[in-house]
Short mmCIF file of C-alpha atoms and ligand atoms in Angstrom, two decimals:
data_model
loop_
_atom_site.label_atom_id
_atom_site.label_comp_id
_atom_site.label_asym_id
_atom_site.label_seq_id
_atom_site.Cartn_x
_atom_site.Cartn_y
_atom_site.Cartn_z
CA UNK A 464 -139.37 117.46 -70.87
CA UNK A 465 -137.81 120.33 -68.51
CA UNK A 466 -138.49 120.14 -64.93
CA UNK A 467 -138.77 124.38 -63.35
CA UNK A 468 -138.62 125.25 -59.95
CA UNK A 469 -139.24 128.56 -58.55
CA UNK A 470 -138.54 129.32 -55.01
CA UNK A 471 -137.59 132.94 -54.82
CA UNK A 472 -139.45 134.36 -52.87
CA UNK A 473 -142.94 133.12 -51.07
CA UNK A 474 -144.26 130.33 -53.84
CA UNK A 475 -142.95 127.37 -54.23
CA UNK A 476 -143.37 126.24 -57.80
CA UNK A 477 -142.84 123.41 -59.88
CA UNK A 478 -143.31 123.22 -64.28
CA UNK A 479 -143.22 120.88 -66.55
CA UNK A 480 -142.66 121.75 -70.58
CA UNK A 481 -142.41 119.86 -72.97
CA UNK A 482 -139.64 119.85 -75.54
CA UNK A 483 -142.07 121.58 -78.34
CA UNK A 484 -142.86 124.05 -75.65
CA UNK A 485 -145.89 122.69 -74.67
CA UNK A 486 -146.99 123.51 -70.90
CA UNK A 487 -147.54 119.98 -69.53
CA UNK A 488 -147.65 120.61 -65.41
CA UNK A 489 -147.79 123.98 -62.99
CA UNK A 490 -147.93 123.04 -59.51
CA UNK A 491 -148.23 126.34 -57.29
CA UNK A 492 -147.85 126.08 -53.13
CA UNK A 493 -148.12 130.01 -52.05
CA UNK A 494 -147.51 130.66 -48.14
CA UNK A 495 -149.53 133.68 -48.30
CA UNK A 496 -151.37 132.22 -45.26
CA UNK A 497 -148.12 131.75 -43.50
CA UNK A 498 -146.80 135.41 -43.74
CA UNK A 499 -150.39 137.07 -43.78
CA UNK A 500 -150.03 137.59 -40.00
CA UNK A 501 -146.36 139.15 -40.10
CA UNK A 502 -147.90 141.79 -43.00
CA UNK A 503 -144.89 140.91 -45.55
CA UNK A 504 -142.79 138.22 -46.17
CA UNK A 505 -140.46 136.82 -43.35
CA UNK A 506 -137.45 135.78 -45.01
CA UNK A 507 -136.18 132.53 -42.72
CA UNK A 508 -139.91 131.27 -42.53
CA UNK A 509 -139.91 131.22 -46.64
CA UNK A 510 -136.66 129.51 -47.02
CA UNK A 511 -137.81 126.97 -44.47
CA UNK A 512 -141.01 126.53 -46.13
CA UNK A 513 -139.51 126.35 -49.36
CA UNK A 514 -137.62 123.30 -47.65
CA UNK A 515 -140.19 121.26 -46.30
CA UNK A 516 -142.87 121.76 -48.97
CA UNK A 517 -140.59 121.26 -52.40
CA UNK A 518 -139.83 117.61 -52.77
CA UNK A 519 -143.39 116.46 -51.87
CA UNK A 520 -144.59 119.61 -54.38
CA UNK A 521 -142.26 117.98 -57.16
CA UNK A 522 -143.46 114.46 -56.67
CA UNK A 523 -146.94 115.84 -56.98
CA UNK A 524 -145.84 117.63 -60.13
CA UNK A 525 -144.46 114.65 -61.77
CA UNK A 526 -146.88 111.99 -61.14
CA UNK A 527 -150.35 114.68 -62.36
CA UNK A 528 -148.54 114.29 -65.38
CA UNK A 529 -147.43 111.03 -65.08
CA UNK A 530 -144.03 111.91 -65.88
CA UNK A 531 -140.70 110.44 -63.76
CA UNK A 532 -137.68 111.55 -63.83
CA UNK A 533 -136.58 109.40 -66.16
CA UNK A 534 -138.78 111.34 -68.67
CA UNK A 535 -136.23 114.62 -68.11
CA UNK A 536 -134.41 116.08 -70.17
CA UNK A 537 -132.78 119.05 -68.26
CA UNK A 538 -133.74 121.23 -65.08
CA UNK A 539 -134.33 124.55 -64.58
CA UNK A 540 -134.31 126.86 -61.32
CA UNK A 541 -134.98 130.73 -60.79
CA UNK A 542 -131.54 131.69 -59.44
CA UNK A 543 -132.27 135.51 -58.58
CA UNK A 544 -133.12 138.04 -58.27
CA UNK A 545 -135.14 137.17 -55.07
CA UNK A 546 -134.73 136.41 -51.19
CA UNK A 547 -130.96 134.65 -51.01
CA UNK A 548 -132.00 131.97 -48.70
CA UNK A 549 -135.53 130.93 -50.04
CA UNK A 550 -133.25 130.83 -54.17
CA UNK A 551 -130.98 128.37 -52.69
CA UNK A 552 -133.70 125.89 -51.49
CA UNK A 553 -135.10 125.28 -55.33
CA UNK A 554 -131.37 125.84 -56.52
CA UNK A 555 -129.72 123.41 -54.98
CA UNK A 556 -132.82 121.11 -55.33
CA UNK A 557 -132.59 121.32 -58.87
CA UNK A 558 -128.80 121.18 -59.19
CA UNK A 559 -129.16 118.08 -57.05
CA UNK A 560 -131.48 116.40 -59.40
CA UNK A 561 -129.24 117.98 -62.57
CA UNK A 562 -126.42 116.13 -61.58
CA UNK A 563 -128.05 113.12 -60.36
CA UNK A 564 -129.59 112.15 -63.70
CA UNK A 565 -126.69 113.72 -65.76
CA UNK A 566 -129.25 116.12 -66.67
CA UNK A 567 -128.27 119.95 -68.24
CA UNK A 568 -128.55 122.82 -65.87
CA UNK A 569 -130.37 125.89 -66.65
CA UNK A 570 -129.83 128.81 -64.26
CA UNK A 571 -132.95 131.57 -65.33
CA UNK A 572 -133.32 134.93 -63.69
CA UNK A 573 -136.70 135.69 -62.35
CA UNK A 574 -137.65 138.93 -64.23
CA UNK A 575 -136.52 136.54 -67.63
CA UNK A 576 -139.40 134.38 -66.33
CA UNK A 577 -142.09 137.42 -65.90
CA UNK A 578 -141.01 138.88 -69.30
CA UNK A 579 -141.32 135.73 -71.44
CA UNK A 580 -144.94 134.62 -69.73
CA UNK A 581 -147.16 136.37 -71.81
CA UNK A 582 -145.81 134.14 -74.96
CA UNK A 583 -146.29 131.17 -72.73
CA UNK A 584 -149.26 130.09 -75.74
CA UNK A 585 -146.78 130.83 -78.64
CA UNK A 586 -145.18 127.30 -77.72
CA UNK A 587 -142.17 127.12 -80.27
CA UNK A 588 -143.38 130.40 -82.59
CA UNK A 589 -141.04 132.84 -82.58
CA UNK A 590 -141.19 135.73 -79.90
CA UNK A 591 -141.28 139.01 -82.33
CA UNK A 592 -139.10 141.80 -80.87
CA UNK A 593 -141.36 144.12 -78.38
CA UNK A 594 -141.47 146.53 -75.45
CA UNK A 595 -141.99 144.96 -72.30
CA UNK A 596 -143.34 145.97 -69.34
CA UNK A 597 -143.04 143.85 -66.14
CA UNK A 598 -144.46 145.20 -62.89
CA UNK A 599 -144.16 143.08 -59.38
CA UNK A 600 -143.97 143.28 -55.84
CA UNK A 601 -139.94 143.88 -56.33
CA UNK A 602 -139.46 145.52 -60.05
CA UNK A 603 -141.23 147.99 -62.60
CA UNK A 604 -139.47 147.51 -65.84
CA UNK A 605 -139.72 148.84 -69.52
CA UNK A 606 -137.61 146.59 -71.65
CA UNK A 607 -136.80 146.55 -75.14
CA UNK A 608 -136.67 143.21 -75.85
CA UNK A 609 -134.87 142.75 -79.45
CA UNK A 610 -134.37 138.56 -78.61
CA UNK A 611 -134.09 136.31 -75.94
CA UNK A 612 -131.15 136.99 -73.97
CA UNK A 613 -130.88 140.49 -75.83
CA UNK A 614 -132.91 142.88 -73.36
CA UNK A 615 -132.09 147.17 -72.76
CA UNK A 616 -134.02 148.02 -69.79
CA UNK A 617 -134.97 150.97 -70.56
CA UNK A 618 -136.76 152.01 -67.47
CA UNK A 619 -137.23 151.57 -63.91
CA UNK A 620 -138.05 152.57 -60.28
CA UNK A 621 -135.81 155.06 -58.26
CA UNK A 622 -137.65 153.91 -55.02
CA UNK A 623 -140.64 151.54 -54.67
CA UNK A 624 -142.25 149.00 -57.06
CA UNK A 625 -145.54 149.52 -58.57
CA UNK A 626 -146.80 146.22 -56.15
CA UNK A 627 -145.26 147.13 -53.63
CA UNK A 628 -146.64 150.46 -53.71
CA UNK A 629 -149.97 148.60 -53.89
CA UNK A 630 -149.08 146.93 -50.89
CA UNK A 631 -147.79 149.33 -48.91
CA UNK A 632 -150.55 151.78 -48.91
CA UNK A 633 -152.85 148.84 -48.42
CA UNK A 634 -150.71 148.20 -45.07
CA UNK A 635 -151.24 151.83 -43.84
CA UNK A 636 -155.58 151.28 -44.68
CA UNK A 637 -155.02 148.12 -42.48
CA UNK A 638 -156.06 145.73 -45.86
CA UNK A 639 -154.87 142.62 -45.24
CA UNK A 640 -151.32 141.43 -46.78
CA UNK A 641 -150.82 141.16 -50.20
CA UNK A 642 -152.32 144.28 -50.43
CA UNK A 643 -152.75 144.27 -54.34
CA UNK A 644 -155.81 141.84 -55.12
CA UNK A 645 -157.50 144.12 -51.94
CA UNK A 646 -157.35 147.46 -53.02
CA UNK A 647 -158.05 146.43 -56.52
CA UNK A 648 -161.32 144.49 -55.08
CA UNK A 649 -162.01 148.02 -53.35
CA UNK A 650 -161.44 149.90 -56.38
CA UNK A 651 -163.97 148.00 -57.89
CA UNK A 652 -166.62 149.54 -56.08
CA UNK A 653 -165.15 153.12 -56.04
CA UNK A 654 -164.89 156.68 -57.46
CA UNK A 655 -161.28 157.07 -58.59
CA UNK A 656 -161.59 160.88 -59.15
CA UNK A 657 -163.32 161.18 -55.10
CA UNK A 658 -158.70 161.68 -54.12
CA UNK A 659 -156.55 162.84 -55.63
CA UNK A 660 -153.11 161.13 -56.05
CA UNK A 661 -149.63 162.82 -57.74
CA UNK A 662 -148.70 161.15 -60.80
CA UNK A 663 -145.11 161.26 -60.35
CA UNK A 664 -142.18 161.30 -63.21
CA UNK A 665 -145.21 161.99 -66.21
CA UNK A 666 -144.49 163.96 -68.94
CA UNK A 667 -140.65 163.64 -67.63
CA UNK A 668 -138.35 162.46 -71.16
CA UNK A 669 -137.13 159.36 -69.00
CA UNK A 670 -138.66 156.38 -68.65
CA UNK A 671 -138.07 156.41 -64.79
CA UNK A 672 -140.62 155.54 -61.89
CA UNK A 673 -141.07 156.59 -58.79
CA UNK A 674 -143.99 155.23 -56.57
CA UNK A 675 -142.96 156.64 -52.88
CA UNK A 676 -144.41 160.22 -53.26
CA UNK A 677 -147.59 157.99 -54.25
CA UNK A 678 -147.14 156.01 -50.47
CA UNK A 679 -146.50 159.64 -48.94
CA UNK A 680 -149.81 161.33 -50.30
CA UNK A 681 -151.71 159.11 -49.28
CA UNK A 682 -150.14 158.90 -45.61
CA UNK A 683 -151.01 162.50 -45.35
CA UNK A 684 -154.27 162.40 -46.48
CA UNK A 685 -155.33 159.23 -44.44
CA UNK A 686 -153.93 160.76 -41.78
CA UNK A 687 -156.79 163.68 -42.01
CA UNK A 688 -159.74 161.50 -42.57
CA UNK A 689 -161.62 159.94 -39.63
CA UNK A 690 -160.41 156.42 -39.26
CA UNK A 691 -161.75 153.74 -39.63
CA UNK A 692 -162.81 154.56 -42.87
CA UNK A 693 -166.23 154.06 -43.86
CA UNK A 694 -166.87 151.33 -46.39
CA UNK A 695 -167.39 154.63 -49.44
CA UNK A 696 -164.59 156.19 -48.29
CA UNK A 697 -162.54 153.49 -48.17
CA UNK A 698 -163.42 152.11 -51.72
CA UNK A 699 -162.96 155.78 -53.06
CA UNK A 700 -159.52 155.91 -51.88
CA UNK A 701 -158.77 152.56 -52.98
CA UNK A 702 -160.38 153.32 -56.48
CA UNK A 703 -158.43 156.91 -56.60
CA UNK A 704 -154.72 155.70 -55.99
CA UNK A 705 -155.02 152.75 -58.62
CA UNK A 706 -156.39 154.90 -60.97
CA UNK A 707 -153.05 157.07 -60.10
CA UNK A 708 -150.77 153.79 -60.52
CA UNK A 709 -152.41 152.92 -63.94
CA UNK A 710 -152.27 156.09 -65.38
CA UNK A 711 -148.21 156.58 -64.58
CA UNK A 712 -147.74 152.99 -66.17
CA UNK A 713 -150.33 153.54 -69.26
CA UNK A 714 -148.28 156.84 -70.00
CA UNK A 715 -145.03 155.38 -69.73
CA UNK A 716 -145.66 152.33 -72.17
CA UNK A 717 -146.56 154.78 -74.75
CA UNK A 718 -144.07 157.19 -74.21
CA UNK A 719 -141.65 153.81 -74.26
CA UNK A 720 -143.03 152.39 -77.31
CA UNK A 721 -142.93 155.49 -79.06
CA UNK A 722 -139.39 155.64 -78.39
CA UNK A 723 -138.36 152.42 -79.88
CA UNK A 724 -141.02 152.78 -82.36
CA UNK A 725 -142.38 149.14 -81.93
CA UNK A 726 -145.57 147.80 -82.44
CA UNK A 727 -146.10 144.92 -80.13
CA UNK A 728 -146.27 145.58 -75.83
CA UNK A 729 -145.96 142.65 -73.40
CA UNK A 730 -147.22 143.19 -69.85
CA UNK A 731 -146.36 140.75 -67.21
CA UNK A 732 -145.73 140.53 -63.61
CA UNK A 733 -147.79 140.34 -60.48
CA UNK A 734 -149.76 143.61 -61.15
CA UNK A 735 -150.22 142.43 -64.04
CA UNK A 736 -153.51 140.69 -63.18
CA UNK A 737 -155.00 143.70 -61.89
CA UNK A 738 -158.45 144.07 -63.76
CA UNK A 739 -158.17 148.01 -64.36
CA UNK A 740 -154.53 148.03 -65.67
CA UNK A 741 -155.70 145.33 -68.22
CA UNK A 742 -158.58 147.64 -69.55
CA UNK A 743 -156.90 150.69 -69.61
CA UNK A 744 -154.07 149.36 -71.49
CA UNK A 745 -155.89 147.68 -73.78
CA UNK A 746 -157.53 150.59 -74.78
CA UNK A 747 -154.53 152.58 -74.99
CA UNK A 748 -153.17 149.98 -77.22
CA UNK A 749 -156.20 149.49 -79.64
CA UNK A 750 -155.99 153.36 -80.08
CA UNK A 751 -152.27 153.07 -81.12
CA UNK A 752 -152.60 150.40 -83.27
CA UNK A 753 -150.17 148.56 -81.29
CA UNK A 754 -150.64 144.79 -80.51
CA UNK A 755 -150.68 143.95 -76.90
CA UNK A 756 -150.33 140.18 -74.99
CA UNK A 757 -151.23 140.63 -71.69
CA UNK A 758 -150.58 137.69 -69.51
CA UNK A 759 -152.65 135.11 -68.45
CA UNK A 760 -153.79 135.74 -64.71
CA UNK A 761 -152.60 132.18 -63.50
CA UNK A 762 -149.28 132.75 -64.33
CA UNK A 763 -149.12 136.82 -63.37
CA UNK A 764 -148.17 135.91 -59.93
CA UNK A 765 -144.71 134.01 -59.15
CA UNK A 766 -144.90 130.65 -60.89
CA UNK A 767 -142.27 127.85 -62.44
CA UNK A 768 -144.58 127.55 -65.77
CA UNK A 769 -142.63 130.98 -66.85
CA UNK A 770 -139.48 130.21 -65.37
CA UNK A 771 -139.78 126.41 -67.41
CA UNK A 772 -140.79 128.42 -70.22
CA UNK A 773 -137.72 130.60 -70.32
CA UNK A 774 -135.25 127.71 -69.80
CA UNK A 775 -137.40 126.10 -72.96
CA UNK A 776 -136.67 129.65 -75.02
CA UNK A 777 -132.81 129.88 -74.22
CA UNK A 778 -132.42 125.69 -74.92
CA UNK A 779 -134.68 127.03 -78.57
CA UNK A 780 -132.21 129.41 -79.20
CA UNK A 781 -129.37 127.37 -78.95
CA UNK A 782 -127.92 129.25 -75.57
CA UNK A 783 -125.73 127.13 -73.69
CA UNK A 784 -126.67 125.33 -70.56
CA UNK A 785 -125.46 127.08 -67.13
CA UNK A 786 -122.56 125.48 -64.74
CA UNK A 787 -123.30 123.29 -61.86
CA UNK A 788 -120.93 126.09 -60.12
CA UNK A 789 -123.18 128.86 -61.13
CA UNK A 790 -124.07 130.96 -57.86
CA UNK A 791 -127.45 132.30 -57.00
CA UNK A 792 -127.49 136.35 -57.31
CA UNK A 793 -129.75 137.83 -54.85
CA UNK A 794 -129.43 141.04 -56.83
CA UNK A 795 -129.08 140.06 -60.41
CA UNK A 796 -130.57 142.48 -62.85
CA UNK A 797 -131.72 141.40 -66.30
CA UNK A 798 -129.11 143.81 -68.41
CA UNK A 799 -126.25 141.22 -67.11
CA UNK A 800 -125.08 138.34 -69.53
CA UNK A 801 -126.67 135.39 -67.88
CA UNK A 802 -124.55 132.29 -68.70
O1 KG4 B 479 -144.82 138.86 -59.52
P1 KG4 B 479 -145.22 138.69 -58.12
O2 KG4 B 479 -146.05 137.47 -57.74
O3 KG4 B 479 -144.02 138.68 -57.14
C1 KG4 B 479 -142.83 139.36 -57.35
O4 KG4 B 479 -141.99 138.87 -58.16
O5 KG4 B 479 -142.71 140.44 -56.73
O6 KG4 B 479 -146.04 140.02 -57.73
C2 KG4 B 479 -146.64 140.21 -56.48
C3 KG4 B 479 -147.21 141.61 -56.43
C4 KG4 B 479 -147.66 142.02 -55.04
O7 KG4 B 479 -147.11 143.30 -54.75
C5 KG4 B 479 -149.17 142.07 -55.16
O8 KG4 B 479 -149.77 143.00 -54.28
C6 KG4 B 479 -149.35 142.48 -56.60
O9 KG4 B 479 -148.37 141.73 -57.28
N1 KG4 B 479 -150.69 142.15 -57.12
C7 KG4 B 479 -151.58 143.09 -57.55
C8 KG4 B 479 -152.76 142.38 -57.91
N2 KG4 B 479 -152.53 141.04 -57.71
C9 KG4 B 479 -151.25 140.93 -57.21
N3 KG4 B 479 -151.49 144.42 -57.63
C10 KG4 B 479 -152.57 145.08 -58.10
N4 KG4 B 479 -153.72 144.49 -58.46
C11 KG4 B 479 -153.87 143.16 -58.39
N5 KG4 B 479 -155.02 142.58 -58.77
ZN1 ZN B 480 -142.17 137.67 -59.52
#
C-alpha cells in the first residue's frame, strides 16, 4: 500500500493505492472557502492550512480504509511544481513518516500526477504511448508521452494558463473565485457566437499557447458594455470566450497528434472537467479515429489519488525510489530527470 500526499497548492490531499494499483482511499480538504474572499490563493494562509489540516486528514485517510501505517509500504509526496511553502508542509510530512517506518521515498512532480490520472482505471495495464494534454490553473501542456518518466513537452504557454485564463476573466465579470466551474455554469446557458474572442497562436506550426490577448479582449470589450451585466449578456460572454478557449486547445491536440502521428490523446488537469471541452474533444477525436481517455471529474482538480498513482507507475517500472535529501522545486518542469 502507498500512502500520497498532495499539498501544493490549495488542497490538501491524501491516497491510498494498493500495490496492484488499485485506488483504495482519496481524501480531498480544498480551502476554496478560505481564499474565496482574497479572489486567488494567498500563499502563507495555504501553507498554514496545509499544516493544521494534514495529520488529522491522514488519520482520516487511513482508518476509511482501515489501513495503519503498519500496512505501508512506501510514501509518496508532490514535491513541485507548486507554491514553495504549502510543498514543504506534505513533503516533510511524508519524509517524516518515510523515515519513521523505514519506508521508501517517492518524490513525484505535480504535472506527472495530472498526466498519469486519466489511466487511474488501467490499474497495473500498461500505459500505451500517447499525446497528452494537461491544462490547469498553472500549466497548458502537449506532451508526447513515449513511457513513464520518458515525456517531450512539446507545447506550452508563453503567458497565462488556460485556467487561469478562465479565472482571470471571471475576476474582471466579478464571478466569484475559482472562476472556471462559473463561467462554464454561465456558458451553459449562453450563445457562444453573441462575442467574439481572438483565437490566438491557431494555424501557427508551433504548438505554443498564449491565453493573455484572450484576458485583454475581453477587458476591452467589458469595458464598453453597461455593467452590471444583465443575466443574457453575461451568459453570452461567458458562453463566447469558452467557446474561444476550447477551440485553441481542440486545434492544437490535432495539430499535436498529427505531428507525432499517434493514435491515443489523454486530457487531464483542472480544465479538464469542463463539460464543453469534454464534448468538443470527443468529437474531434471520434472523427480522427483517435482514442481519447478523458479524466474522471473527481480527480481533474488537484488530488493525491494521481499523485499515489504516479508513485505506483514509477515503483511498476522499476524506477528507483527518491532520497530523503531530495529538495522540493517550486519550479520543476516535467522535461527534467526526476530522481
Ligand atoms: O489542476 P487544478 O486543480 O490546479 C492546478 O494544478 O492548477 O486546476 C484548477 C483550475 C482553475 O483555474 C479552475 O478555474 C479550473 O481548473 N477549472 C475549470 C473548471 N473547473 C476547474 N475551468 C474550466 N471549466 C471548469 N469546469
Ligand atoms: Zn494541479
Amino acid at each position: 500500500m502507498i500512502l500520497a500526499i498532495e499539498t501544493s497548492c490549495d488542497e490538501t490531499a491524501a491516497a491510498l493505492i494498493s500495490d496492484q494499483g488499485v485506488l483504495i482511499q482519496s481524501t480531498v480538504a480544498s480551502q476554496i472557502a478560505l481564499h474565496a474572499p482574497y479572489g486567488g490563493v494567498v500563499p502563507e494562509l495555504a501553507s498554514r492550512n496545509h499544516s493544521k489540516d494534514l495529520p488529522s486528514l491522514v488519520e482520516a485517510c487511513l482508518s476509511e480504509a482501515g489501513v495503519s501505517v503498519a500496512d505501508l509500504s512506501a510514501v509518496a509526496a508532490t514535491s513541485g511544481p507548486g507554491l514553495s511553502s504549502s510543498l514543504l508542509v506534505g513533503d516533510t510530512f511524508a519524509k517524516a513518516l518515510a523515515l519513521a517506518r523505514g519506508l521508501p521515498f517517492n518524490s513525484i512532480n505535480h504535472m506527472e500526477g495530472h498526466l498519469v490520472s486519466p489511466f487511474l482505471p488501467f490499474g497495473s495495464d500498461p500505459i500505451p504511448a500517447h499525446l497528452a494534454l494537461i491544462v490547469s490553473g498553472g500549466h497548458s501542456l502537449l506532451i508526447h508521452v513515449r513511457e513513464i518518466g520518458d515525456y517531450e513537452i512539446l507545447g506550452t504557454t508563453q503567458d497565462d494558463a488556460a485556467g487561469e485564463a478562465f479565472d482571470k476573466v471571471a475576476k474582471l465579470m466579478g464571478l466569484p473565485y475559482p472562476g472556471g466551474p462559473e463561467i462554464a455554469a454561465h456558458a451553459e446557458r449562453g450563445d457562444p457566437k453573441a462575442f467574439d474572442f481572438p483565437r490566438s497562436m491557431v494555424g501557427r506550426p508551433d504548438l505554443m499557447f498564449s491565453f493573455s490577448g484572450l484576458k485583454t479582449s475581453a477587458r476591452y470589450q467589458l469595458e464598453k458594455l453597461p455593467q452590471p451585466l444583465d443575466e443574457t449578456m453575461r451568459d453570452d460572454f461567458c458562453a463566447a470566450f469558452q467557446e474561444a478557449i476550447v477551440d485553441i486547445l481542440c486545434a492544437k491536440v490535432a495539430q499535436a497528434a498529427e505531428m507525432i502521428d499517434c493514435g491515443m490523446v489523454a486530457v487531464s488537469g483542472g480544465v479538464a472537467c469542463n463539460r464543453r471541452l469534454r464534448e468538443r474533444l470527443t468529437q474531434q477525436e471520434e472523427q480522427a479515429d483517435r482514442r481519447l481517455l478523458l479524466v474522471d471529474g473527481k480527480f481533474s482538480t488537484d488530488n493525491a489519488a494521481m499523485i499515489a498513482y504516479a508513485a505506483y507507475r514509477r515503483r511498476l517500472a522499476g524506477i528507483a525510489p527518491s532520497s530523503l535529501h531530495q529538495d522540493i522545486n517550486p519550479s520543476w518542469s516535467l522535461a527534467e530527470p526526476i530522481s
